[in-house]
Structures are given as C-alpha cells and as structure tokens.
mmCIF file with all atom_site columns, C-alpha atoms in Angstrom:
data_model
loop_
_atom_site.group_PDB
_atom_site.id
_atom_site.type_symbol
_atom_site.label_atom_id
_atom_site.label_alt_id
_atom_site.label_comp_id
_atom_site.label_asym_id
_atom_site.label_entity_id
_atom_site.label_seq_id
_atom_site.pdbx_PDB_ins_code
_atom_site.Cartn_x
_atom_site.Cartn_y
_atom_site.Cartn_z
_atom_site.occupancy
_atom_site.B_iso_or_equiv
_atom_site.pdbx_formal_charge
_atom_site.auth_seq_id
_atom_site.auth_comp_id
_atom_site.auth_asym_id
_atom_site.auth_atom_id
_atom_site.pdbx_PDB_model_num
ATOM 1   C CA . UNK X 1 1   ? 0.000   0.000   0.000   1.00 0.00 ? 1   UNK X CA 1
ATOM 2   C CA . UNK X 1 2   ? 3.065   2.635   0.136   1.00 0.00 ? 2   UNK X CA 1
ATOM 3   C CA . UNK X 1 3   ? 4.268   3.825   -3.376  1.00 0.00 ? 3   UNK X CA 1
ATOM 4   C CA . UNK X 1 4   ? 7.437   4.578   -4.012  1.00 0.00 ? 4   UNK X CA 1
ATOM 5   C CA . UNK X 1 5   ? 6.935   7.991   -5.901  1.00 0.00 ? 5   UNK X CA 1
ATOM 6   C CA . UNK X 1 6   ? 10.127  9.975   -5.439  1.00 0.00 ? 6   UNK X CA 1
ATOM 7   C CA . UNK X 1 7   ? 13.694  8.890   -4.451  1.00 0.00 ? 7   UNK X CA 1
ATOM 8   C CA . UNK X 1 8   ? 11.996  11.448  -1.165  1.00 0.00 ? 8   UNK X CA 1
ATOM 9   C CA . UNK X 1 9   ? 10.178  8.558   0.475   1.00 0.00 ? 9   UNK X CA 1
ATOM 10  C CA . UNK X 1 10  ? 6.695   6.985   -0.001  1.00 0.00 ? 10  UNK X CA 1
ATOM 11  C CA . UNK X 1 11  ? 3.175   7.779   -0.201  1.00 0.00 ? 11  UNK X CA 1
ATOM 12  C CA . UNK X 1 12  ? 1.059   5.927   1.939   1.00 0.00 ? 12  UNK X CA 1
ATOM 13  C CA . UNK X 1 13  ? -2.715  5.067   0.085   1.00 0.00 ? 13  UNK X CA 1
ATOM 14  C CA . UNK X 1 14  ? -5.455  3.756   1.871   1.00 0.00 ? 14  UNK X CA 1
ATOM 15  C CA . UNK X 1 15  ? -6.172  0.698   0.122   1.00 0.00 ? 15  UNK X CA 1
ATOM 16  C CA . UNK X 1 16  ? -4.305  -1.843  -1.886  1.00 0.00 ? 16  UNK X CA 1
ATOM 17  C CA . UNK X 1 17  ? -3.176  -1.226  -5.534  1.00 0.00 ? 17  UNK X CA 1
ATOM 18  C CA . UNK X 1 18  ? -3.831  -3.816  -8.336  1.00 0.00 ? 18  UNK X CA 1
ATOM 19  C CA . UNK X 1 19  ? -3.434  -2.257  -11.104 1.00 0.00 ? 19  UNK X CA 1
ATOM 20  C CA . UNK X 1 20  ? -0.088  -0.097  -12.728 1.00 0.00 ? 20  UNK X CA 1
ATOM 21  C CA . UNK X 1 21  ? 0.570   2.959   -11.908 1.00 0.00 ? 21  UNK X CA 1
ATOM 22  C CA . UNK X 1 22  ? -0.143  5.824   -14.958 1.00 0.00 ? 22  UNK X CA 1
ATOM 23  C CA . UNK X 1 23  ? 2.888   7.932   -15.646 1.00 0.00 ? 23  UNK X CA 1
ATOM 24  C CA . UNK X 1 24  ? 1.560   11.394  -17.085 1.00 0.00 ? 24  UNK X CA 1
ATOM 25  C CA . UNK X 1 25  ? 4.994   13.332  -17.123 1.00 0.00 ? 25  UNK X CA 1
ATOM 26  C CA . UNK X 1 26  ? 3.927   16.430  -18.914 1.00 0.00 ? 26  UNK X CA 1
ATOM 27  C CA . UNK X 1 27  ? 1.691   17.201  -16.340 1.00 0.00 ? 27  UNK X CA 1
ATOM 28  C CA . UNK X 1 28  ? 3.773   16.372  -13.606 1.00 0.00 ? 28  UNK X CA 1
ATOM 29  C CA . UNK X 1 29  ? 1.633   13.448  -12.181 1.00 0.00 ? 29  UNK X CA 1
ATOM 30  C CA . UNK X 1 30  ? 1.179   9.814   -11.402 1.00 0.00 ? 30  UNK X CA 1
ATOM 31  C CA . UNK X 1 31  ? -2.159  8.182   -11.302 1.00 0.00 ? 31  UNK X CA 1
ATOM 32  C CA . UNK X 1 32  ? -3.417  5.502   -9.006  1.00 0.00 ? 32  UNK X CA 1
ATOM 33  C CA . UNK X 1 33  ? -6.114  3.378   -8.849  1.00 0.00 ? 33  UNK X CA 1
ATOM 34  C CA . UNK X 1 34  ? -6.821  1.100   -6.124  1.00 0.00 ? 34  UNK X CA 1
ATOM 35  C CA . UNK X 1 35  ? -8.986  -1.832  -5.173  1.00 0.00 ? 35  UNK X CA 1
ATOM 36  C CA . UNK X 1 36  ? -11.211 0.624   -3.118  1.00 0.00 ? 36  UNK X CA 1
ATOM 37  C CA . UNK X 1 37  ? -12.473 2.218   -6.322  1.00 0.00 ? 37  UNK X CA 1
ATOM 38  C CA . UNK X 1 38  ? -10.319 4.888   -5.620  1.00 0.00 ? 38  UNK X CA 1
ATOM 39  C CA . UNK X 1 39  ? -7.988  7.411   -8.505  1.00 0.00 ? 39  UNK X CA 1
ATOM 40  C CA . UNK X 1 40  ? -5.395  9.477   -7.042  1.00 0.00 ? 40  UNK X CA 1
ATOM 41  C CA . UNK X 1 41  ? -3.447  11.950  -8.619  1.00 0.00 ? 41  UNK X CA 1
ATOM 42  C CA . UNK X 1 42  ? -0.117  12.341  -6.968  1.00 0.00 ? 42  UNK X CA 1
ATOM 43  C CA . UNK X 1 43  ? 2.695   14.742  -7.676  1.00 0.00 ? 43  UNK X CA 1
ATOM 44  C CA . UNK X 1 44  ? 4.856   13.187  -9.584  1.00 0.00 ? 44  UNK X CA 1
ATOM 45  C CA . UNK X 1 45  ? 8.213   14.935  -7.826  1.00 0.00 ? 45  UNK X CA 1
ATOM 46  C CA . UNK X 1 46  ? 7.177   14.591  -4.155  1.00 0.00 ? 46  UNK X CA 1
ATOM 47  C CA . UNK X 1 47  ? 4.010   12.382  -4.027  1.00 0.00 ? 47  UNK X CA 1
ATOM 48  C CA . UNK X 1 48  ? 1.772   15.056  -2.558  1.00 0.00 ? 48  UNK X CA 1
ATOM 49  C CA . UNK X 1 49  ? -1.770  13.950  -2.685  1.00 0.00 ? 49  UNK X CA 1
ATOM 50  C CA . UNK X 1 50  ? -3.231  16.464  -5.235  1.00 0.00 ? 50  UNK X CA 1
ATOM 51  C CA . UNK X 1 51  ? -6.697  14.588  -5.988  1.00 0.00 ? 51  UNK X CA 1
ATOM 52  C CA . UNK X 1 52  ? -8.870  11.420  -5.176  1.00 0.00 ? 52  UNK X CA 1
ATOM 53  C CA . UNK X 1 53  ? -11.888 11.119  -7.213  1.00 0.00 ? 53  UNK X CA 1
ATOM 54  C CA . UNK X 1 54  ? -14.549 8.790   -6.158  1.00 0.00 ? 54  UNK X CA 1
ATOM 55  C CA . UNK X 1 55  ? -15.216 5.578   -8.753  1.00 0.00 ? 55  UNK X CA 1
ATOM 56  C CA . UNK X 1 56  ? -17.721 3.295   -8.867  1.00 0.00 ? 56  UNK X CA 1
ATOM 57  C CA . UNK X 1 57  ? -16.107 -0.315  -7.855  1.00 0.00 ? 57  UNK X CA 1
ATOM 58  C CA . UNK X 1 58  ? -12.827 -1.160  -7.177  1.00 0.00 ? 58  UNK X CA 1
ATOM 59  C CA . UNK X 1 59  ? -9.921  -1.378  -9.837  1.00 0.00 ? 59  UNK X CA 1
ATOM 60  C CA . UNK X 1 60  ? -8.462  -4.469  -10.605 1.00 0.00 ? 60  UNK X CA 1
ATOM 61  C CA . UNK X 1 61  ? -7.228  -3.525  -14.165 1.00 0.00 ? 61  UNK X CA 1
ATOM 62  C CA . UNK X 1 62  ? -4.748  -0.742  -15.492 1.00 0.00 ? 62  UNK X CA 1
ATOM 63  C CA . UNK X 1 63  ? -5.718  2.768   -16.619 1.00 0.00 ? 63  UNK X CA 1
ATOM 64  C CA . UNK X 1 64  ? -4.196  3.962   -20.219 1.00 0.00 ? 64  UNK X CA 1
ATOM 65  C CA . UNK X 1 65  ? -2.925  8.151   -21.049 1.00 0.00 ? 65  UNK X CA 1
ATOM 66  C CA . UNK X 1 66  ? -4.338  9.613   -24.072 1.00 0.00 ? 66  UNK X CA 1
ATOM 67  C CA . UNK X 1 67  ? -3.091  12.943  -24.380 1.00 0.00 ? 67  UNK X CA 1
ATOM 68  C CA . UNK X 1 68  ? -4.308  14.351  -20.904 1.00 0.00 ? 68  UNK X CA 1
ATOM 69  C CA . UNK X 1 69  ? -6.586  11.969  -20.110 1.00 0.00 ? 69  UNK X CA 1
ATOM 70  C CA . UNK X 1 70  ? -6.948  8.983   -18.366 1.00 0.00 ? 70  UNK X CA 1
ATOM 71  C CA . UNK X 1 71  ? -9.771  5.967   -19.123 1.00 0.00 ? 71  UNK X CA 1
ATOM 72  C CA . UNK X 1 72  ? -10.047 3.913   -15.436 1.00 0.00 ? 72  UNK X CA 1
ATOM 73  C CA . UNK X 1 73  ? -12.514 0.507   -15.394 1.00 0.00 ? 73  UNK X CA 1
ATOM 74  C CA . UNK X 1 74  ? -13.653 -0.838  -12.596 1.00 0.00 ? 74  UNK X CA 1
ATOM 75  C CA . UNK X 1 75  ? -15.203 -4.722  -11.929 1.00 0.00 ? 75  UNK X CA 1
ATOM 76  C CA . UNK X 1 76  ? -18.753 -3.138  -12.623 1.00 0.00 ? 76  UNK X CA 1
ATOM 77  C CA . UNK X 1 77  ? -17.701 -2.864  -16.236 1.00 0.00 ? 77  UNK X CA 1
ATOM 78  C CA . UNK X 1 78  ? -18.022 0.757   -16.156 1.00 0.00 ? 78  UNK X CA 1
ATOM 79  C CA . UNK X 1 79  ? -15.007 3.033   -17.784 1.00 0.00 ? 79  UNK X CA 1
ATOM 80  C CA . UNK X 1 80  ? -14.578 6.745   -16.449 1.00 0.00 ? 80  UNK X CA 1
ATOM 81  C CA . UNK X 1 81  ? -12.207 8.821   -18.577 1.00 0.00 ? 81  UNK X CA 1
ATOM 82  C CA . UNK X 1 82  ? -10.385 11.642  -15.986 1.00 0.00 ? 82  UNK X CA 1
ATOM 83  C CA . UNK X 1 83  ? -9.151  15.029  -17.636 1.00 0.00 ? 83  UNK X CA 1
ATOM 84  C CA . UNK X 1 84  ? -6.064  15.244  -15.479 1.00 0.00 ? 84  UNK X CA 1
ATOM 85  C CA . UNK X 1 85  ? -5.912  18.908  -16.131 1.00 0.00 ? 85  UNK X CA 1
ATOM 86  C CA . UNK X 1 86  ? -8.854  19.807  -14.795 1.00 0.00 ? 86  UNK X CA 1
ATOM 87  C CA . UNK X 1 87  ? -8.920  16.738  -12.116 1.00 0.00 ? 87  UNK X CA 1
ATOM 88  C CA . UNK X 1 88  ? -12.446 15.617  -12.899 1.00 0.00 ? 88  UNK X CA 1
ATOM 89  C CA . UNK X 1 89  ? -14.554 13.246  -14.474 1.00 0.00 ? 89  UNK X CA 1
ATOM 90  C CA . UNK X 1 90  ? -14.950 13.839  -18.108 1.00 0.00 ? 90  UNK X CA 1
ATOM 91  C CA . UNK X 1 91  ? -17.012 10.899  -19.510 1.00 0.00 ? 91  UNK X CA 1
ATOM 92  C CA . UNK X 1 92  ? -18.636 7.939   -18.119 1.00 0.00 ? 92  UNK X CA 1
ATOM 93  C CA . UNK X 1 93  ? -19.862 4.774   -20.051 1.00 0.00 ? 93  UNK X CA 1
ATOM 94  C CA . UNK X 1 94  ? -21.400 1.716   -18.570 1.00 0.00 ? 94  UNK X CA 1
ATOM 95  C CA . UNK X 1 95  ? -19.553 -1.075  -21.072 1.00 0.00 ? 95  UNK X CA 1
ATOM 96  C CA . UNK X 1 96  ? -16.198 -1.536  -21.856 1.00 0.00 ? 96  UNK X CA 1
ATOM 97  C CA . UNK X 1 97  ? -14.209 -1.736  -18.731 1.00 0.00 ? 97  UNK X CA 1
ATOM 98  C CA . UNK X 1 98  ? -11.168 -4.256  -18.953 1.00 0.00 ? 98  UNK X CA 1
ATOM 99  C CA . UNK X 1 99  ? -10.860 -7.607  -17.786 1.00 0.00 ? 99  UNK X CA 1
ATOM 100 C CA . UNK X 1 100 ? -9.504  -8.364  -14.158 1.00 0.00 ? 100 UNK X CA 1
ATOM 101 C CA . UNK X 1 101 ? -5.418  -8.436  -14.423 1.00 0.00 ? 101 UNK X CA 1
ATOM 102 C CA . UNK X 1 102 ? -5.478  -7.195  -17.988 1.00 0.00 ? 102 UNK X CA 1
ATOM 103 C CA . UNK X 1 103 ? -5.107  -3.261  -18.912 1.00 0.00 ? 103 UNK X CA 1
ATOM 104 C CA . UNK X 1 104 ? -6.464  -0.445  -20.946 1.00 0.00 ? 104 UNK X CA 1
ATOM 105 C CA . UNK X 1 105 ? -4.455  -0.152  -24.388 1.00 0.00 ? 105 UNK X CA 1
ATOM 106 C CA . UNK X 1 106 ? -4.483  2.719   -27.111 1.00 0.00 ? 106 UNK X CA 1
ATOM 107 C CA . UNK X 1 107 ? -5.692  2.414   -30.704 1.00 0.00 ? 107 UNK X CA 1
ATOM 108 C CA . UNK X 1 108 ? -3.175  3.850   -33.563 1.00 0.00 ? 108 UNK X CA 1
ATOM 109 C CA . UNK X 1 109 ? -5.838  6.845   -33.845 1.00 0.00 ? 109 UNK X CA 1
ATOM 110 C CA . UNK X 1 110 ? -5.127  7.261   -29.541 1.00 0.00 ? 110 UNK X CA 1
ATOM 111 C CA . UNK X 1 111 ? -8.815  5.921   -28.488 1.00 0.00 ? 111 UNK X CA 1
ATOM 112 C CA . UNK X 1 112 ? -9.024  3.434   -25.204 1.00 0.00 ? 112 UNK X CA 1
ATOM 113 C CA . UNK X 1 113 ? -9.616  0.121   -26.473 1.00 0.00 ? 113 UNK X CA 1
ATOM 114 C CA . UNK X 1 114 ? -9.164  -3.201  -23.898 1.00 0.00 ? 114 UNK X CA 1
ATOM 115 C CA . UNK X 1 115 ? -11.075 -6.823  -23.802 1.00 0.00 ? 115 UNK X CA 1
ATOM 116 C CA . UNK X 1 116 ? -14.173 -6.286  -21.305 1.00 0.00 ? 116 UNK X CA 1
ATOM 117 C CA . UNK X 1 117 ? -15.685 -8.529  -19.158 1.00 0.00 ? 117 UNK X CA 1
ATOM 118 C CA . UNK X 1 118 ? -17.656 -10.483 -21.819 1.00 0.00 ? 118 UNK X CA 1
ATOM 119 C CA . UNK X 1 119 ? -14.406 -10.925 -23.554 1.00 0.00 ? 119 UNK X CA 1
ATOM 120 C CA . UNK X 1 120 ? -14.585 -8.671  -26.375 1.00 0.00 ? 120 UNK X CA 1
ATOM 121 C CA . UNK X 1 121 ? -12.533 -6.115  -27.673 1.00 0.00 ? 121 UNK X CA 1
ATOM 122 C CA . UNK X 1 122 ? -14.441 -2.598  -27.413 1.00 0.00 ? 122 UNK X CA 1
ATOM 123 C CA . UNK X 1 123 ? -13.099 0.480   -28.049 1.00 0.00 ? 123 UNK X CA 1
ATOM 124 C CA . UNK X 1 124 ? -13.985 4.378   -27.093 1.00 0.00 ? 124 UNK X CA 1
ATOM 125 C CA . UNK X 1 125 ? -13.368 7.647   -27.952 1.00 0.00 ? 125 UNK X CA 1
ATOM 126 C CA . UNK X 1 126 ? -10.963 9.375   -26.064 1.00 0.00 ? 126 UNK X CA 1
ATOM 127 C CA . UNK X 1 127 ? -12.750 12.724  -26.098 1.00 0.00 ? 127 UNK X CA 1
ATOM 128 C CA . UNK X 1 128 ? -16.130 11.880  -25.299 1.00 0.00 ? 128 UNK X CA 1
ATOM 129 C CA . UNK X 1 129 ? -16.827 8.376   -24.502 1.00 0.00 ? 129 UNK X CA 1
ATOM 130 C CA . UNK X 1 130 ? -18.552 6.972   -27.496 1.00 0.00 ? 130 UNK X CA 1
ATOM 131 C CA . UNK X 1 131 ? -18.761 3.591   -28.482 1.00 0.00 ? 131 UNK X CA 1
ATOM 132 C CA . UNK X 1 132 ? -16.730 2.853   -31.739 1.00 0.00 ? 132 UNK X CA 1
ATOM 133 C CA . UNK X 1 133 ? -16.502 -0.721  -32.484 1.00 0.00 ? 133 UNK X CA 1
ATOM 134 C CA . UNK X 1 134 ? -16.528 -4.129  -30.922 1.00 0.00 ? 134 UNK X CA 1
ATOM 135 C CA . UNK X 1 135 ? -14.954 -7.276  -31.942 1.00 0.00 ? 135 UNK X CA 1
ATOM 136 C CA . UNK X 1 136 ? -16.609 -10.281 -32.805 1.00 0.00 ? 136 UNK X CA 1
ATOM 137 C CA . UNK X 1 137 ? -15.719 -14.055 -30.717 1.00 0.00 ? 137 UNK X CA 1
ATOM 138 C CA . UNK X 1 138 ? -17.156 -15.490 -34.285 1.00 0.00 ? 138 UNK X CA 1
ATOM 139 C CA . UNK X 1 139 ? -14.074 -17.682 -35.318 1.00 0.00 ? 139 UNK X CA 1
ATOM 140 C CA . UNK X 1 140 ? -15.537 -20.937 -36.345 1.00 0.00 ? 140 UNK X CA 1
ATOM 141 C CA . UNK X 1 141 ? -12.759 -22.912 -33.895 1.00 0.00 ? 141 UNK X CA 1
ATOM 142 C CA . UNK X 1 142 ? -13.954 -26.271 -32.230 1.00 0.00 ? 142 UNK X CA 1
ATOM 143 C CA . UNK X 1 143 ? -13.412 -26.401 -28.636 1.00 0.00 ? 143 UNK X CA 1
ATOM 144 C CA . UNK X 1 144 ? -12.564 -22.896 -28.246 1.00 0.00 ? 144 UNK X CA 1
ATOM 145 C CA . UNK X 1 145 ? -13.391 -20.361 -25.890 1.00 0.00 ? 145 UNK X CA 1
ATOM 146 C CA . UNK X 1 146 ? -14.762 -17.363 -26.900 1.00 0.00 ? 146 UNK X CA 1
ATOM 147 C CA . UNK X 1 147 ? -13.730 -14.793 -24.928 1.00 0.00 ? 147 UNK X CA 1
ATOM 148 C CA . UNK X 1 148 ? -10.035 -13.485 -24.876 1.00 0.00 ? 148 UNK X CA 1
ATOM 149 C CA . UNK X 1 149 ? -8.407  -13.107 -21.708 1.00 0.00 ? 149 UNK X CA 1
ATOM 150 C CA . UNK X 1 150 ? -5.208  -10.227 -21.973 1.00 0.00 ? 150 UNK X CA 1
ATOM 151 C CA . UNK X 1 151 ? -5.113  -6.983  -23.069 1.00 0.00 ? 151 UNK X CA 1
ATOM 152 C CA . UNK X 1 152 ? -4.788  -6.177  -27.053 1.00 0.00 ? 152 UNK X CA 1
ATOM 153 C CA . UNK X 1 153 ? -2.320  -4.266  -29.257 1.00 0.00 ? 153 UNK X CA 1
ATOM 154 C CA . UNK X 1 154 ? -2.880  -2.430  -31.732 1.00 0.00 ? 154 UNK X CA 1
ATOM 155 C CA . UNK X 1 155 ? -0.495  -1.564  -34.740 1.00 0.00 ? 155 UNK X CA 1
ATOM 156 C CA . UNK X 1 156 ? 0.168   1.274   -36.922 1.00 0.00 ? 156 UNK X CA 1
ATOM 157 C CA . UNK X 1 157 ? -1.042  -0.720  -39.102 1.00 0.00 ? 157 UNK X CA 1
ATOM 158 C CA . UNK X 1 158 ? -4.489  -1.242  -38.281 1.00 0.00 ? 158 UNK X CA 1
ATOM 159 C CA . UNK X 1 159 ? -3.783  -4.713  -36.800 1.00 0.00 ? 159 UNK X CA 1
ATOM 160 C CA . UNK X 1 160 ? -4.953  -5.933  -33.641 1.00 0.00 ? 160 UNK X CA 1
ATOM 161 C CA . UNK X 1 161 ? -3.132  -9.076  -31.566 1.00 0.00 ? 161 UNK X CA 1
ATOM 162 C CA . UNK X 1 162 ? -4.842  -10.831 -28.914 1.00 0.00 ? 162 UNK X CA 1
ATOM 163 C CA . UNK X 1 163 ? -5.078  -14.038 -27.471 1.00 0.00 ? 163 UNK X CA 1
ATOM 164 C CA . UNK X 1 164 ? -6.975  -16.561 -25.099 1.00 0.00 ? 164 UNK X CA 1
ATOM 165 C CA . UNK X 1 165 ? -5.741  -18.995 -22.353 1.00 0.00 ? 165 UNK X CA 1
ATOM 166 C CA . UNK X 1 166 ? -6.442  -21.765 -24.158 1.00 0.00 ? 166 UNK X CA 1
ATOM 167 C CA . UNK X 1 167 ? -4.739  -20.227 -27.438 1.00 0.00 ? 167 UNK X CA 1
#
C-alpha cells in the first residue's frame, strides 16, 4: 500500500493497488487506482496527494494516457475517462471496462480500447466516450473459448493481436 513515488520517500494510500501505476509526465503526475475504487493523482516529484476522485467499484485492471486523459474501469464494467488537467470526471460509459489483471491499451488513432468482461474487444473515444466498435468471438474454432483473456495491441497498421488462455 506505500508507493514509491520519489527517491523522497513513499506515499502511503489507503487501500491496496492492483493495477499499474499511470505515468503522465507532462503534467507532472502519477495516477493511481486502487482496489477501493479509488484514482489518485499524486505529484509526480514529491508524491503530494493532489486529488482522489470517487469511482464506482474497485480497480483491478490498469488505466491507459491519451493525451491528458486517463480511461479507469472498474469490476462493474463501467469506464470513467479523468481530464487530469482539470482533475475531474470527463465521460462515463457503462460497457467496456477491462478484464480483471489485464489493462487499458491505445488504438493507432489514440482511443481506449481493452477486452471487457464479456471478452470482447471494445473500443472508445478518447474525447467523449462513445462507443466505436466491438470485436466479434465469431471464429468458427472447435473447442474454443470465446472470450479473450489479456489486453490487445494495436499496430500502426491497423492490426490488432490478442489471445486466449487456451490459445
């Protein structure tokens, strides 16, 4: 529960942390979300507490930086995206959280994508939330199980690598 945010000492958080840290240098800041349902915003240079907002569940899977913001999911399935400039909420969607243990990834055009709960791919605008596409668990494979179980990445190219447990 301490984080080691400057070579100064550690900041002590309330709850336990299991998910990875966020690392928004520009602005100065590391983000933290913890099993509590939790997001703090810490200084990156001395670990001063400089904002907590208030989720919906606790976090079990890792945030993702697009530009200045920050998409968070909790076990409810729900995704908040933070503006870290302003230290608020800036969109909320019900669908699309990650997976426990897996983490939120960016698309080449910079939009959160990660599997969800029902083991699809889904992916969101950065700016406001909205639903772009989904994948499909359509793949004709006896004895497989549909839904994926890490997080995807996405190429340049357009081309999106993912996997299951059982292959």
């Amino acid at each position: 529960r301490k984080l080691n945010v400057s070579p100064r000492g550690a900041t002590d958080l309330p709850a336990e942390i299991k998910s990875s840290p966020i690392l928004a240098t520009d602005l100065n800041m590391v983000v933290i979300a913890t099993v509590a349902g939790e997001c703090y915003l810490l200084n990156l240079g001395s670990g001063a507490q400089e904002s907590c907002i208030e989720l919906d569940s606790k976090v079990t899977a890792s945030g993702a930086l697009s530009g200045d913001r920050v998409a968070i999911g909790t076990t409810s399935g729900r995704v908040s995206c933070i503006d870290l400039r302003k230290r608020q909420i800036l969109w909320e969607a019900q669908h699309g959280a990650p997976r426990s243990y897996t983490s939120f990834t960016l698309s080449p055009e910079n939009d959160f994508i990660a599997t969800s709960l029902d083991g699809n791919v889904i992916c969101r605008d950065s700016l406001t939330g909205k639903f772009l596409w989904e994948s499909s668990q359509v793949m004709g494979l006896p004895d497989h199980e549909a839904p994926m179980d890490i997080t995807p990445v996405a190429s340049v190219s357009g081309r999106m690598y993912c996997a299951s447990y059982r292959g």
